[in-house]
PDB file of C-alpha atoms in Angstrom:
ATOM      1  CA  MET G 297     136.181 101.685 132.117  1.00 53.00           C
ATOM      2  CA  ARG G 298     133.138  99.807 133.100  1.00 54.00           C
ATOM      3  CA  THR G 299     129.730 100.546 131.664  1.00 54.00           C
ATOM      4  CA  ASP G 300     126.617  99.738 133.138  1.00 51.00           C
ATOM      5  CA  ARG G 301     124.346  99.386 130.889  1.00 54.00           C
ATOM      6  CA  VAL G 302     122.161  96.699 130.503  1.00 51.00           C
ATOM      7  CA  ARG G 303     122.874  94.650 127.425  1.00 54.00           C
ATOM      8  CA  MET G 304     120.651  91.593 126.193  1.00 50.00           C
ATOM      9  CA  ALA G 305     122.890  88.128 125.259  1.00 54.00           C
ATOM     10  CA  ARG G 306     122.681  87.144 122.407  1.00 57.00           C
ATOM     11  CA  GLY G 307     119.168  85.051 121.582  1.00 59.00           C
ATOM     12  CA  ALA G 308     117.744  86.986 124.537  1.00 69.00           C
ATOM     13  CA  GLU G 309     114.264  88.130 124.134  1.00 74.00           C
ATOM     14  CA  PRO G 310     113.374  92.066 124.619  1.00 82.00           C
ATOM     15  CA  TYR G 311     112.019  93.017 127.851  1.00 90.00           C
ATOM     16  CA  ILE G 312     108.016  93.223 127.928  1.00 91.00           C
ATOM     17  CA  GLY G 313     107.897  96.741 129.312  1.00 92.00           C
ATOM     18  CA  ALA G 314     109.994  97.749 126.346  1.00 92.00           C
ATOM     19  CA  GLN G 315     108.320  95.814 123.562  1.00 93.00           C
ATOM     20  CA  VAL G 316     104.225  96.950 125.361  1.00 94.00           C
ATOM     21  CA  MET G 317     105.947 101.180 125.204  1.00 94.00           C
ATOM     22  CA  ILE G 318     106.940 100.315 121.526  1.00 94.00           C
ATOM     23  CA  GLY G 319     104.068  98.548 120.654  1.00 94.00           C
ATOM     24  CA  VAL G 320     101.722 101.315 121.798  1.00 95.00           C
ATOM     25  CA  LEU G 321     103.588 104.429 119.897  1.00 96.00           C
ATOM     26  CA  LEU G 322     103.487 101.798 116.626  1.00 94.00           C
ATOM     27  CA  LEU G 323     100.156 101.440 117.249  1.00 95.00           C
ATOM     28  CA  ALA G 324     100.030 105.330 117.294  1.00 96.00           C
ATOM     29  CA  VAL G 325     101.556 105.758 113.899  1.00 96.00           C
ATOM     30  CA  ASP G 326     100.013 102.949 112.302  1.00 95.00           C
ATOM     31  CA  LEU G 327      96.169 104.053 112.951  1.00 96.00           C
ATOM     32  CA  ALA G 328      98.008 108.009 112.640  1.00 96.00           C
ATOM     33  CA  TYR G 329      99.352 106.879 109.420  1.00 95.00           C
ATOM     34  CA  ILE G 330      96.600 104.649 108.531  1.00 95.00           C
ATOM     35  CA  ALA G 331      93.974 107.533 108.692  1.00 95.00           C
ATOM     36  CA  GLY G 332      95.493 109.734 106.401  1.00 94.00           C
ATOM     37  CA  LEU G 333      96.052 107.808 104.083  1.00 93.00           C
ATOM     38  CA  TRP G 334      91.899 107.633 104.156  1.00 91.00           C
ATOM     39  CA  PHE G 335      91.659 111.279 103.882  1.00 91.00           C
ATOM     40  CA  ALA G 336      93.851 110.852 100.606  1.00 88.00           C
ATOM     41  CA  TYR G 337      91.086 108.185  99.103  1.00 86.00           C
ATOM     42  CA  GLY G 338      88.765 110.814 100.308  1.00 81.00           C
ATOM     43  CA  PHE G 339      90.416 113.549  98.664  1.00 79.00           C
ATOM     44  CA  ALA G 340      91.169 111.745  95.115  1.00 74.00           C
ATOM     45  CA  GLY G 341      87.971 109.327  95.836  1.00 70.00           C
ATOM     46  CA  TRP G 342      85.412 111.766  95.031  1.00 68.00           C
ATOM     47  CA  THR G 343      84.254 113.596  92.154  1.00 66.00           C
ATOM     48  CA  ASP G 344      82.060 117.327  92.165  1.00 65.00           C
ATOM     49  CA  ASP G 345      78.611 115.289  90.905  1.00 71.00           C
ATOM     50  CA  GLY G 346      79.329 113.012  94.134  1.00 66.00           C
ATOM     51  CA  GLY G 347      80.272 109.643  91.766  1.00 70.00           C
ATOM     52  CA  ILE G 348      83.235 107.417  92.458  1.00 69.00           C
ATOM     53  CA  ALA G 349      86.145 108.940  91.049  1.00 74.00           C
ATOM     54  CA  PRO G 350      88.510 106.362  88.457  1.00 76.00           C
ATOM     55  CA  GLU G 351      91.927 107.643  90.362  1.00 80.00           C
ATOM     56  CA  ALA G 352      90.055 105.932  93.253  1.00 82.00           C
ATOM     57  CA  HIS G 353      90.441 102.427  92.699  1.00 84.00           C
ATOM     58  CA  MET G 354      94.199 102.467  91.659  1.00 88.00           C
ATOM     59  CA  PHE G 355      94.721 104.582  94.791  1.00 89.00           C
ATOM     60  CA  ALA G 356      93.479 102.382  97.148  1.00 89.00           C
ATOM     61  CA  TRP G 357      95.285  99.017  95.075  1.00 92.00           C
ATOM     62  CA  ARG G 358      97.911 100.580  95.646  1.00 93.00           C
ATOM     63  CA  THR G 359      97.615 101.550  98.942  1.00 94.00           C
ATOM     64  CA  THR G 360      96.190  98.029  99.862  1.00 95.00           C
ATOM     65  CA  TRP G 361     100.244  96.430  98.526  1.00 95.00           C
ATOM     66  CA  TYR G 362     101.573  99.140 100.533  1.00 95.00           C
ATOM     67  CA  LEU G 363     100.136  98.445 103.544  1.00 96.00           C
ATOM     68  CA  ALA G 364     100.827  94.434 103.204  1.00 96.00           C
ATOM     69  CA  GLY G 365     104.428  95.152 102.848  1.00 96.00           C
ATOM     70  CA  GLY G 366     104.912  97.096 105.542  1.00 94.00           C
ATOM     71  CA  ALA G 367     102.788  94.747 107.882  1.00 95.00           C
ATOM     72  CA  VAL G 368     105.097  91.936 106.266  1.00 96.00           C
ATOM     73  CA  VAL G 369     108.268  93.287 106.472  1.00 96.00           C
ATOM     74  CA  THR G 370     108.324  95.682 109.672  1.00 95.00           C
ATOM     75  CA  GLY G 371     105.779  93.200 111.482  1.00 95.00           C
ATOM     76  CA  GLY G 372     107.806  90.497 110.109  1.00 94.00           C
ATOM     77  CA  GLY G 373     111.254  92.008 111.200  1.00 94.00           C
ATOM     78  CA  LEU G 374     110.310  92.475 114.691  1.00 94.00           C
ATOM     79  CA  LEU G 375     109.168  89.470 115.345  1.00 94.00           C
ATOM     80  CA  VAL G 376     112.678  87.756 113.489  1.00 93.00           C
ATOM     81  CA  LEU G 377     113.608  89.994 116.489  1.00 92.00           C
ATOM     82  CA  ARG G 378     112.087  88.624 118.868  1.00 92.00           C
ATOM     83  CA  TRP G 379     109.905  91.390 119.432  1.00 93.00           C
ATOM     84  CA  ARG G 380     106.742  89.787 119.526  1.00 94.00           C
ATOM     85  CA  ILE G 381     104.458  92.695 121.077  1.00 94.00           C
ATOM     86  CA  PRO G 382     105.172  94.998 118.580  1.00 95.00           C
ATOM     87  CA  GLY G 383     105.756  92.112 115.364  1.00 95.00           C
ATOM     88  CA  ALA G 384     102.076  91.533 116.433  1.00 96.00           C
ATOM     89  CA  VAL G 385     100.839  94.814 116.513  1.00 95.00           C
ATOM     90  CA  GLN G 386     102.562  95.387 113.158  1.00 96.00           C
ATOM     91  CA  LEU G 387     101.039  92.724 110.929  1.00 96.00           C
ATOM     92  CA  ILE G 388      97.753  93.309 112.800  1.00 96.00           C
ATOM     93  CA  VAL G 389      97.278  97.070 112.450  1.00 96.00           C
ATOM     94  CA  LEU G 390      98.616  97.233 109.323  1.00 96.00           C
ATOM     95  CA  GLY G 391      97.155  94.055 107.885  1.00 96.00           C
ATOM     96  CA  ILE G 392      94.022  95.584 109.191  1.00 96.00           C
ATOM     97  CA  GLY G 393      94.470  98.962 107.106  1.00 95.00           C
ATOM     98  CA  ALA G 394      95.289  96.757 104.513  1.00 96.00           C
ATOM     99  CA  LEU G 395      92.211  93.898 103.994  1.00 95.00           C
ATOM    100  CA  GLU G 396      90.310  97.522 103.714  1.00 93.00           C
ATOM    101  CA  PHE G 397      91.063  99.028 101.412  1.00 92.00           C
ATOM    102  CA  HIS G 398      91.380  96.204  99.777  1.00 93.00           C
ATOM    103  CA  SER G 399      87.785  95.861 100.321  1.00 91.00           C
ATOM    104  CA  LEU G 400      87.394  99.713  98.673  1.00 85.00           C
ATOM    105  CA  ALA G 401      89.412  98.460  95.272  1.00 83.00           C
ATOM    106  CA  ALA G 402      87.650  95.479  95.199  1.00 81.00           C
ATOM    107  CA  HIS G 403      83.927  97.487  94.971  1.00 70.00           C
ATOM    108  CA  HIS G 404      85.130  99.089  91.490  1.00 58.00           C
TER     109      HIS G 404
END
């Protein structure tokens, strides 16, 4: 029985259109995730008198490591699989998110 499926040869690069579509999807997911983390930081970060809560510092450090680890694991994994566009999107977006939370953690 013959099937007409498109298969990639070992070592062949994925189609550019597929890479762009996956990159846009991952960009949307990453931005929603980072926005949720910003919301959670804002929830944990302020006290009733307008000061900064001590838990905010630890939350920002933890979030920095989560985002940096996610950038390395997902971005690096996609780059190893030769998905260059989605891999670059993951590295850049999650890396910038990690730097944002790092700057928040450093201010405390």
